Amino acid sequence: MRDEEGTGVNVTAGARGRPRSEAVERAIIEGTMRLLEEGVPLAEVSIERIARTAGVGKAAIYRRWSGKEELFVDVLRAYEPEEPELPGTCLRDDLVVLLDSFRRRGVANQSSALLRTVHAQMKSSPRIWAAYDKLVIAPRRQKAVEVLRRGQENGELRADLDLELLHDVVVGPMLMRVVLRPEADLSEDLAARVVDLVLDGLRPVSSPAPRP
């Protein structure tokens, strides 16, 4: 059975309601990763080559991505740990979950030579890195800044803090270990330890009770 775009991707009745277009997208992402696993450099992974490997037409790729830069970003997303759902209970809990997502991505990179290679190649390609920054890094940063903003509005943080700078202070220690010190410990309690260390100096100071 051919898919709705005539690309040759098989979709069986056992898909149980899964949209056929999702099967095509999955084939494209898996085909791209297959090329990378075979050692093809990012610079040599063209849309034509991806289409042949995935068994789809180029039009099927361009309907979903404007170019290979955006496609590479989605390929990485598919193989990295998923973005976390925030508990929304308090500032500390949200920050721990956010920071732990950085730790989990670091663990994934440590255990996958392929992911390390892809990340390194991305940084050497301005266009691919710009796409990754726009579609992944910037939204993650905005999400974290909004968490800090809510904490400020709720009185959990001092009102005079620069939230953009504070973001870097909170995230910096984890990025230091994940990016610059890949041999460093990434224990499961690291996010909580970092958040507690930082928040201890950022909470508003309660005014002393008036003397009777």
XYZ file of N, CA and C in Angstrom:
636
model
N 0.845 -1.197 0.000
C 0.000 0.000 0.000
C 0.875 1.240 0.000
N 0.660 2.186 -0.913
C 1.474 3.380 -1.011
C 0.894 4.469 -0.122
N 1.799 5.350 0.340
C 1.318 6.407 1.217
C 0.633 7.481 0.402
N 0.037 8.453 1.096
C -0.803 9.458 0.470
C -0.046 10.356 -0.495
N 1.310 10.392 -0.379
C 2.081 11.259 -1.239
C 2.727 10.499 -2.388
N 2.436 9.207 -2.488
C 3.003 8.428 -3.564
C 4.495 8.255 -3.456
N 5.005 8.194 -2.215
C 6.444 8.125 -2.022
C 6.958 6.701 -1.936
N 6.071 5.737 -1.799
C 6.514 4.358 -1.714
C 6.701 3.861 -0.297
N 6.465 4.698 0.705
C 6.573 4.249 2.091
C 5.351 3.411 2.425
N 5.582 2.207 2.907
C 4.479 1.312 3.222
C 3.826 1.691 4.532
N 2.507 1.720 4.539
C 1.733 1.961 5.752
C 0.680 0.870 5.818
N 0.793 0.015 6.833
C -0.118 -1.112 6.910
C -1.354 -0.742 7.704
N -2.346 -1.616 7.617
C -3.585 -1.380 8.358
C -3.358 -1.452 9.853
N -2.234 -2.101 10.270
C -1.952 -2.213 11.697
C -1.527 -0.913 12.320
N -1.432 0.165 11.545
C -1.019 1.448 12.104
C -2.058 1.995 13.068
N -3.302 1.458 13.012
C -4.356 1.824 13.961
C -4.575 3.334 14.032
N -4.878 3.905 12.901
C -5.262 5.307 12.895
C -4.114 6.285 12.815
N -2.864 5.821 12.821
C -1.730 6.725 12.722
C -1.755 7.414 11.353
N -1.662 8.741 11.300
C -1.688 9.426 10.008
C -0.558 8.950 9.114
N -0.884 8.718 7.843
C 0.139 8.231 6.928
C 1.298 9.198 6.812
N 1.017 10.510 6.886
C 2.078 11.491 6.780
C 3.095 11.337 7.905
N 2.666 10.847 9.069
C 3.585 10.627 10.179
C 4.548 9.501 9.842
N 4.075 8.491 9.125
C 4.952 7.401 8.705
C 6.018 7.914 7.748
N 5.634 8.828 6.862
C 6.598 9.410 5.922
C 7.647 10.195 6.699
N 7.203 11.011 7.640
C 8.140 11.810 8.440
C 9.105 10.912 9.194
N 8.577 9.829 9.759
C 9.432 8.898 10.491
C 10.469 8.274 9.561
N 10.059 7.930 8.342
C 10.986 7.329 7.379
C 12.101 8.309 7.017
N 11.762 9.580 6.887
C 12.759 10.590 6.535
C 13.773 10.767 7.658
N 13.278 10.878 8.889
C 14.178 11.056 10.035
C 15.063 9.828 10.213
N 14.486 8.644 10.107
C 15.283 7.422 10.258
C 16.280 7.261 9.121
N 15.890 7.679 7.913
C 16.816 7.611 6.784
C 17.989 8.545 6.968
N 17.721 9.731 7.492
C 18.805 10.680 7.753
C 19.760 10.137 8.807
N 19.216 9.602 9.887
C 20.066 9.049 10.925
C 20.856 7.845 10.414
N 20.268 7.071 9.508
C 20.992 5.929 8.956
C 22.239 6.389 8.191
N 22.104 7.478 7.448
C 23.265 8.019 6.736
C 24.342 8.473 7.719
N 23.933 9.123 8.787
C 24.898 9.594 9.780
C 25.570 8.419 10.484
N 24.808 7.366 10.759
C 25.374 6.174 11.397
C 26.387 5.491 10.489
N 26.200 5.651 9.196
C 27.146 5.074 8.236
C 28.395 5.928 8.075
N 28.431 7.061 8.779
C 29.620 7.908 8.752
C 29.621 8.990 7.691
N 28.479 9.236 7.051
C 28.408 10.293 6.044
C 28.447 11.646 6.767
N 29.397 12.533 6.453
C 29.457 13.843 7.114
C 28.195 14.658 6.835
N 27.835 15.522 7.778
C 26.647 16.353 7.594
C 26.712 17.141 6.294
N 27.892 17.641 5.965
C 28.036 18.466 4.765
C 27.697 17.697 3.495
N 27.793 16.372 3.551
C 27.535 15.547 2.368
C 26.148 14.908 2.378
N 25.374 15.191 3.414
C 24.017 14.638 3.492
C 23.068 15.616 2.799
N 22.798 15.357 1.547
C 21.931 16.239 0.769
C 20.480 15.774 0.847
N 19.571 16.653 0.459
C 18.152 16.287 0.410
C 17.944 15.124 -0.550
N 18.627 15.141 -1.673
C 18.496 14.050 -2.651
C 18.916 12.710 -2.041
N 20.027 12.743 -1.304
C 20.530 11.504 -0.704
C 19.598 10.999 0.385
N 19.057 11.920 1.165
C 18.096 11.539 2.204
C 16.856 10.921 1.575
N 16.359 11.543 0.501
C 15.157 11.037 -0.165
C 15.369 9.610 -0.669
N 16.533 9.352 -1.270
C 16.813 8.006 -1.770
C 16.871 6.999 -0.631
N 17.539 7.373 0.442
C 17.690 6.456 1.574
C 16.358 6.170 2.252
N 15.517 7.193 2.367
C 14.226 7.038 3.037
C 13.161 6.433 2.136
N 13.416 6.398 0.827
C 12.421 5.870 -0.095
C 11.260 6.807 -0.316
N 11.552 8.119 -0.301
C 10.505 9.118 -0.513
C 10.952 10.072 -1.619
N 10.037 10.920 -2.036
C 10.391 11.956 -2.999
C 10.899 13.196 -2.283
N 11.672 14.011 -2.991
C 12.184 15.243 -2.381
C 11.050 16.154 -1.935
N 9.946 16.135 -2.691
C 8.815 16.996 -2.340
C 8.278 16.662 -0.957
N 8.319 15.381 -0.577
C 7.826 14.978 0.738
C 8.666 15.603 1.843
N 9.962 15.788 1.580
C 10.844 16.408 2.566
C 10.587 17.903 2.639
N 10.493 18.539 1.475
C 10.326 19.995 1.457
C 8.956 20.436 1.969
N 7.972 19.524 1.972
C 6.676 19.876 2.569
C 6.783 20.020 4.077
N 7.777 19.386 4.668
C 7.905 19.364 6.116
C 9.034 20.244 6.645
N 10.078 20.417 5.867
C 11.233 21.201 6.294
C 11.659 22.128 5.158
N 12.089 23.326 5.518
C 12.518 24.283 4.492
C 13.856 23.899 3.889
N 14.631 23.108 4.586
C 15.925 22.659 4.091
C 16.515 21.640 5.036
N 17.720 21.178 4.729
C 18.295 20.103 5.533
C 18.695 20.590 6.928
N 18.915 21.908 7.082
C 19.275 22.414 8.402
C 18.158 22.139 9.413
N 16.925 22.494 9.048
C 15.802 22.247 9.952
C 15.555 20.749 10.135
N 15.782 19.972 9.088
C 15.618 18.526 9.195
C 16.620 17.947 10.187
N 17.886 18.389 10.136
C 18.899 17.887 11.062
C 18.504 18.182 12.510
N 17.912 19.356 12.740
C 17.490 19.714 14.089
C 16.444 18.725 14.589
N 15.478 18.372 13.743
C 14.444 17.425 14.155
C 15.003 16.015 14.332
N 16.016 15.672 13.562
C 16.668 14.371 13.739
C 17.305 14.300 15.130
N 17.987 15.362 15.515
C 18.587 15.389 16.847
C 17.519 15.321 17.937
N 16.425 16.064 17.731
C 15.341 16.037 18.710
C 14.809 14.620 18.901
N 14.747 13.867 17.811
C 14.192 12.516 17.870
C 15.079 11.575 18.679
N 16.371 11.881 18.761
C 17.303 10.977 19.433
C 17.791 11.508 20.773
N 17.409 12.723 21.120
C 17.727 13.269 22.433
C 16.555 13.002 23.386
N 16.800 13.070 24.699
C 15.685 12.943 25.654
C 14.627 14.011 25.388
N 13.367 13.658 25.597
C 12.271 14.583 25.322
C 12.297 15.776 26.279
N 11.731 16.878 25.804
C 11.609 18.053 26.661
C 10.681 17.721 27.833
N 11.030 18.145 29.039
C 10.250 17.746 30.216
C 8.981 18.575 30.396
N 8.004 17.965 31.043
C 6.827 18.692 31.503
C 7.135 19.261 32.881
N 6.881 20.544 33.075
C 7.185 21.162 34.356
C 6.093 20.852 35.377
N 6.460 20.558 36.625
C 5.443 20.257 37.638
C 4.595 21.469 37.990
N 5.170 22.680 37.930
C 4.406 23.889 38.217
C 4.060 24.073 39.676
N 4.733 23.340 40.560
C 4.422 23.418 41.987
C 5.111 24.601 42.662
N 6.358 24.823 42.294
C 7.103 25.950 42.856
C 8.324 26.191 41.976
N 8.990 27.300 42.215
C 10.171 27.662 41.418
C 11.242 26.591 41.495
N 11.535 26.116 42.685
C 12.598 25.124 42.833
C 12.306 23.866 42.020
N 11.085 23.343 42.130
C 10.756 22.102 41.423
C 10.895 22.273 39.914
N 10.420 23.406 39.389
C 10.512 23.643 37.947
C 11.965 23.748 37.500
N 12.782 24.453 38.285
C 14.182 24.607 37.917
C 14.927 23.274 37.969
N 14.620 22.455 38.943
C 15.272 21.143 39.036
C 14.948 20.300 37.807
N 13.688 20.311 37.388
C 13.289 19.534 36.208
C 13.978 20.075 34.951
N 13.995 21.398 34.805
C 14.653 21.995 33.638
C 16.143 21.669 33.612
N 16.787 21.827 34.749
C 18.228 21.590 34.799
C 18.550 20.116 34.603
N 17.688 19.254 35.111
C 17.933 17.821 34.935
C 17.812 17.406 33.471
N 17.015 18.158 32.680
C 16.928 17.844 31.255
C 18.270 18.106 30.574
N 19.008 19.130 31.020
C 20.360 19.361 30.510
C 21.269 18.194 30.895
N 21.131 17.744 32.133
C 21.964 16.627 32.587
C 21.697 15.365 31.767
N 20.410 15.075 31.512
C 20.066 13.871 30.761
C 20.593 13.938 29.321
N 20.547 15.136 28.724
C 21.125 15.264 27.386
C 22.641 15.060 27.427
N 23.256 15.528 28.507
C 24.695 15.306 28.654
C 25.028 13.830 28.774
N 24.227 13.104 29.550
C 24.432 11.659 29.688
C 24.252 10.970 28.341
N 23.226 11.393 27.573
C 22.995 10.806 26.254
C 24.182 11.044 25.332
N 24.749 12.251 25.376
C 25.909 12.542 24.532
C 27.123 11.737 24.958
N 27.294 11.558 26.269
C 28.422 10.777 26.750
C 28.357 9.330 26.274
N 27.140 8.802 26.187
C 26.970 7.386 25.843
C 26.811 7.154 24.344
N 26.760 8.214 23.540
C 26.548 8.055 22.102
C 27.628 8.797 21.317
N 28.525 8.034 20.713
C 29.568 8.641 19.882
C 28.948 9.362 18.695
N 27.827 8.834 18.201
C 27.164 9.452 17.054
C 26.654 10.847 17.405
N 25.972 10.975 18.552
C 25.459 12.281 18.953
C 26.598 13.275 19.172
N 27.696 12.820 19.764
C 28.845 13.711 19.965
C 29.380 14.193 18.627
N 29.458 13.287 17.666
C 29.972 13.645 16.349
C 29.048 14.626 15.648
N 27.746 14.362 15.710
C 26.782 15.237 15.052
C 26.815 16.633 15.663
N 26.861 16.711 16.998
C 26.916 18.019 17.658
C 28.176 18.777 17.251
N 29.304 18.070 17.189
C 30.562 18.714 16.812
C 30.490 19.239 15.376
N 29.899 18.457 14.481
C 29.785 18.899 13.090
C 28.815 20.066 12.954
N 27.758 20.069 13.755
C 26.804 21.171 13.720
C 27.480 22.487 14.059
N 28.353 22.472 15.061
C 29.014 23.695 15.493
C 29.961 24.242 14.429
N 30.409 23.377 13.521
C 31.302 23.838 12.456
C 30.532 24.322 11.231
N 29.206 24.219 11.279
C 28.367 24.689 10.173
C 27.493 25.829 10.668
N 27.805 27.077 10.303
C 27.032 28.226 10.802
C 25.537 28.107 10.518
N 25.151 27.606 9.350
C 23.728 27.534 9.001
C 23.006 26.499 9.854
N 23.623 25.344 10.055
C 22.987 24.307 10.861
C 22.919 24.754 12.320
N 24.003 25.358 12.813
C 23.997 25.799 14.209
C 22.988 26.913 14.419
N 22.839 27.810 13.441
C 21.849 28.880 13.548
C 20.440 28.306 13.633
N 20.176 27.265 12.853
C 18.858 26.627 12.900
C 18.639 25.958 14.249
N 19.665 25.304 14.781
C 19.557 24.643 16.089
C 19.336 25.673 17.187
N 20.038 26.787 17.085
C 19.877 27.854 18.073
C 18.461 28.418 18.039
N 17.945 28.645 16.840
C 16.611 29.242 16.690
C 15.504 28.294 17.138
N 15.615 27.018 16.778
C 14.520 26.078 17.001
C 14.610 25.322 18.330
N 15.799 25.260 18.919
C 15.966 24.460 20.136
C 16.507 25.298 21.302
N 17.657 25.915 21.110
C 18.296 26.607 22.229
C 17.480 27.809 22.689
N 17.064 28.653 21.750
C 16.318 29.865 22.124
C 15.000 29.544 22.835
N 14.187 28.589 22.337
C 12.957 28.250 23.069
C 13.227 27.685 24.463
N 14.289 26.889 24.610
C 14.623 26.359 25.933
C 14.995 27.506 26.878
N 15.760 28.454 26.375
C 16.147 29.587 27.213
C 14.922 30.404 27.611
N 14.029 30.654 26.655
C 12.832 31.438 26.947
C 11.977 30.746 27.988
N 11.873 29.428 27.884
C 11.083 28.663 28.853
C 11.656 28.814 30.252
N 12.974 28.745 30.365
C 13.616 28.867 31.668
C 13.469 30.275 32.231
N 13.610 31.285 31.373
C 13.461 32.669 31.832
C 12.036 32.911 32.331
N 11.051 32.325 31.662
C 9.666 32.482 32.098
C 9.442 31.836 33.463
N 10.105 30.702 33.702
C 10.014 30.073 35.026
C 10.572 31.016 36.089
N 11.710 31.646 35.796
C 12.298 32.592 36.740
C 11.401 33.812 36.925
N 10.759 34.264 35.828
C 9.873 35.421 35.922
C 8.678 35.121 36.843
N 8.113 33.911 36.691
C 7.003 33.535 37.571
C 7.454 33.483 39.027
N 8.664 32.981 39.237
C 9.191 32.932 40.596
C 9.366 34.321 41.180
N 9.760 35.256 40.337
C 9.901 36.644 40.790
C 8.543 37.245 41.116
N 7.579 36.992 40.239
C 6.235 37.527 40.455
C 5.572 36.908 41.674
N 5.909 35.649 41.979
C 5.323 34.960 43.129
C 6.031 35.282 44.438
N 7.078 36.090 44.348
C 7.809 36.432 45.561
C 8.840 35.400 45.968
N 9.133 34.425 45.105
C 10.140 33.413 45.437
C 11.551 33.889 45.122
N 11.662 34.966 44.356
C 12.955 35.566 44.031
C 12.909 37.061 44.320
N 14.051 37.627 44.552
C 14.126 39.069 44.748
C 13.670 39.800 43.491
N 13.005 40.928 43.679
C 12.434 41.677 42.556
C 13.482 42.421 41.748
N 14.692 42.578 42.283
C 15.702 43.381 41.594
C 16.632 42.553 40.714
N 16.366 41.268 40.557
C 17.280 40.391 39.820
C 17.123 40.541 38.315
N 18.246 40.497 37.606
C 18.277 40.467 36.142
C 18.031 39.018 35.718
N 16.866 38.736 35.150
C 16.487 37.347 34.878
C 17.321 36.707 33.777
N 17.722 37.472 32.775
C 18.567 36.914 31.717
C 19.919 36.489 32.294
N 20.489 37.330 33.137
C 21.757 36.978 33.774
C 21.567 35.832 34.755
N 20.457 35.866 35.480
C 20.181 34.797 36.434
C 20.061 33.446 35.727
N 19.443 33.436 34.559
C 19.354 32.194 33.783
C 20.738 31.599 33.572
N 21.693 32.445 33.172
C 23.041 31.951 32.911
C 23.707 31.449 34.187
N 23.407 32.107 35.313
C 23.968 31.672 36.593
C 23.435 30.295 36.980
N 22.143 30.067 36.746
C 21.524 28.792 37.125
C 21.970 27.664 36.192
N 21.962 27.938 34.900
C 22.252 26.891 33.916
C 23.755 26.673 33.751
N 24.546 27.709 34.027
C 25.984 27.642 33.772
C 26.706 26.448 34.365
N 26.490 26.124 35.652
C 27.222 24.985 36.222
C 26.939 23.666 35.511
N 25.684 23.453 35.089
C 25.367 22.208 34.385
C 26.003 22.197 32.997
N 25.940 23.321 32.297
C 26.559 23.380 30.976
C 28.068 23.208 31.069
N 28.666 23.722 32.134
C 30.102 23.552 32.327
C 30.467 22.073 32.347
N 29.668 21.289 33.066
C 29.971 19.859 33.151
C 29.619 19.115 31.863
N 28.502 19.494 31.256
C 28.041 18.772 30.073
C 28.910 19.078 28.861
N 29.288 20.357 28.693
C 29.986 20.775 27.469
C 31.502 20.820 27.650
N 31.964 21.462 28.716
C 33.398 21.704 28.871
C 34.110 20.646 29.698
N 33.363 19.895 30.510
C 33.981 18.856 31.340
C 33.211 17.545 31.175
N 33.277 16.951 29.978
C 32.482 15.729 29.727
C 32.856 14.559 30.619
N 34.026 14.635 31.265
C 34.420 13.543 32.167
C 33.870 13.733 33.568
N 33.249 14.888 33.826
C 32.769 15.212 35.170
C 31.536 14.385 35.536
N 31.301 14.312 36.836
C 30.165 13.542 37.356
C 28.840 14.193 36.968
N 27.893 13.375 36.501
C 26.542 13.835 36.176
C 25.532 13.000 36.957
N 25.697 12.972 38.260
C 24.839 12.148 39.108
C 23.408 12.653 39.079
N 22.478 11.769 39.427
C 21.062 12.081 39.312
C 20.621 13.216 40.227
N 21.353 13.472 41.290
C 20.959 14.544 42.205
C 21.640 15.869 41.892
N 22.395 15.924 40.798
C 23.182 17.121 40.487
C 22.303 18.348 40.273
N 21.198 18.199 39.539
C 20.325 19.349 39.266
C 19.796 19.946 40.560
N 19.328 19.098 41.477
C 18.793 19.587 42.748
C 19.874 20.286 43.562
N 21.086 19.755 43.546
C 22.183 20.362 44.298
C 22.523 21.743 43.745
N 22.558 21.865 42.428
C 22.879 23.158 41.811
C 21.790 24.177 42.126
N 20.525 23.783 41.938
C 19.410 24.710 42.169
C 19.387 25.170 43.619
N 19.551 24.252 44.568
C 19.521 24.627 45.978
C 20.677 25.560 46.325
N 21.839 25.305 45.750
C 22.998 26.153 46.011
C 22.754 27.575 45.525
N 22.165 27.711 44.337
C 21.925 29.036 43.772
C 20.789 29.755 44.500
N 19.684 29.058 44.737
C 18.513 29.707 45.329
C 18.751 30.189 46.751
N 19.666 29.562 47.458
C 19.928 29.974 48.837
C 20.312 31.449 48.922
N 20.925 31.972 47.877
C 21.345 33.366 47.914
C 20.446 34.308 47.144
N 19.339 33.790 46.589
C 18.487 34.604 45.728
C 17.108 34.870 46.309
N 16.739 34.165 47.354
C 15.411 34.363 47.920
C 15.337 35.697 48.662
N 14.176 36.309 48.681
C 14.021 37.560 49.429
C 14.325 37.336 50.904
N 14.931 38.340 51.511
C 15.232 38.269 52.937
C 14.032 38.786 53.713
N 13.517 37.984 54.628
C 12.352 38.389 55.417
C 12.745 39.496 56.379
N 11.874 40.442 56.504
C 12.111 41.537 57.448
C 11.997 40.992 58.860
N 12.862 41.467 59.757
C 12.757 40.969 61.148
C 11.434 41.402 61.769
N 10.903 40.559 62.579
C 9.624 40.860 63.259
C 9.812 42.058 64.183
N 8.854 42.959 64.224
C 8.976 44.128 65.109
C 8.980 43.722 66.576
N 9.760 44.435 67.338
C 9.820 44.126 68.781
C 8.527 44.577 69.459
N 8.121 43.811 70.441
C 6.893 44.192 71.170
C 7.112 45.481 71.976
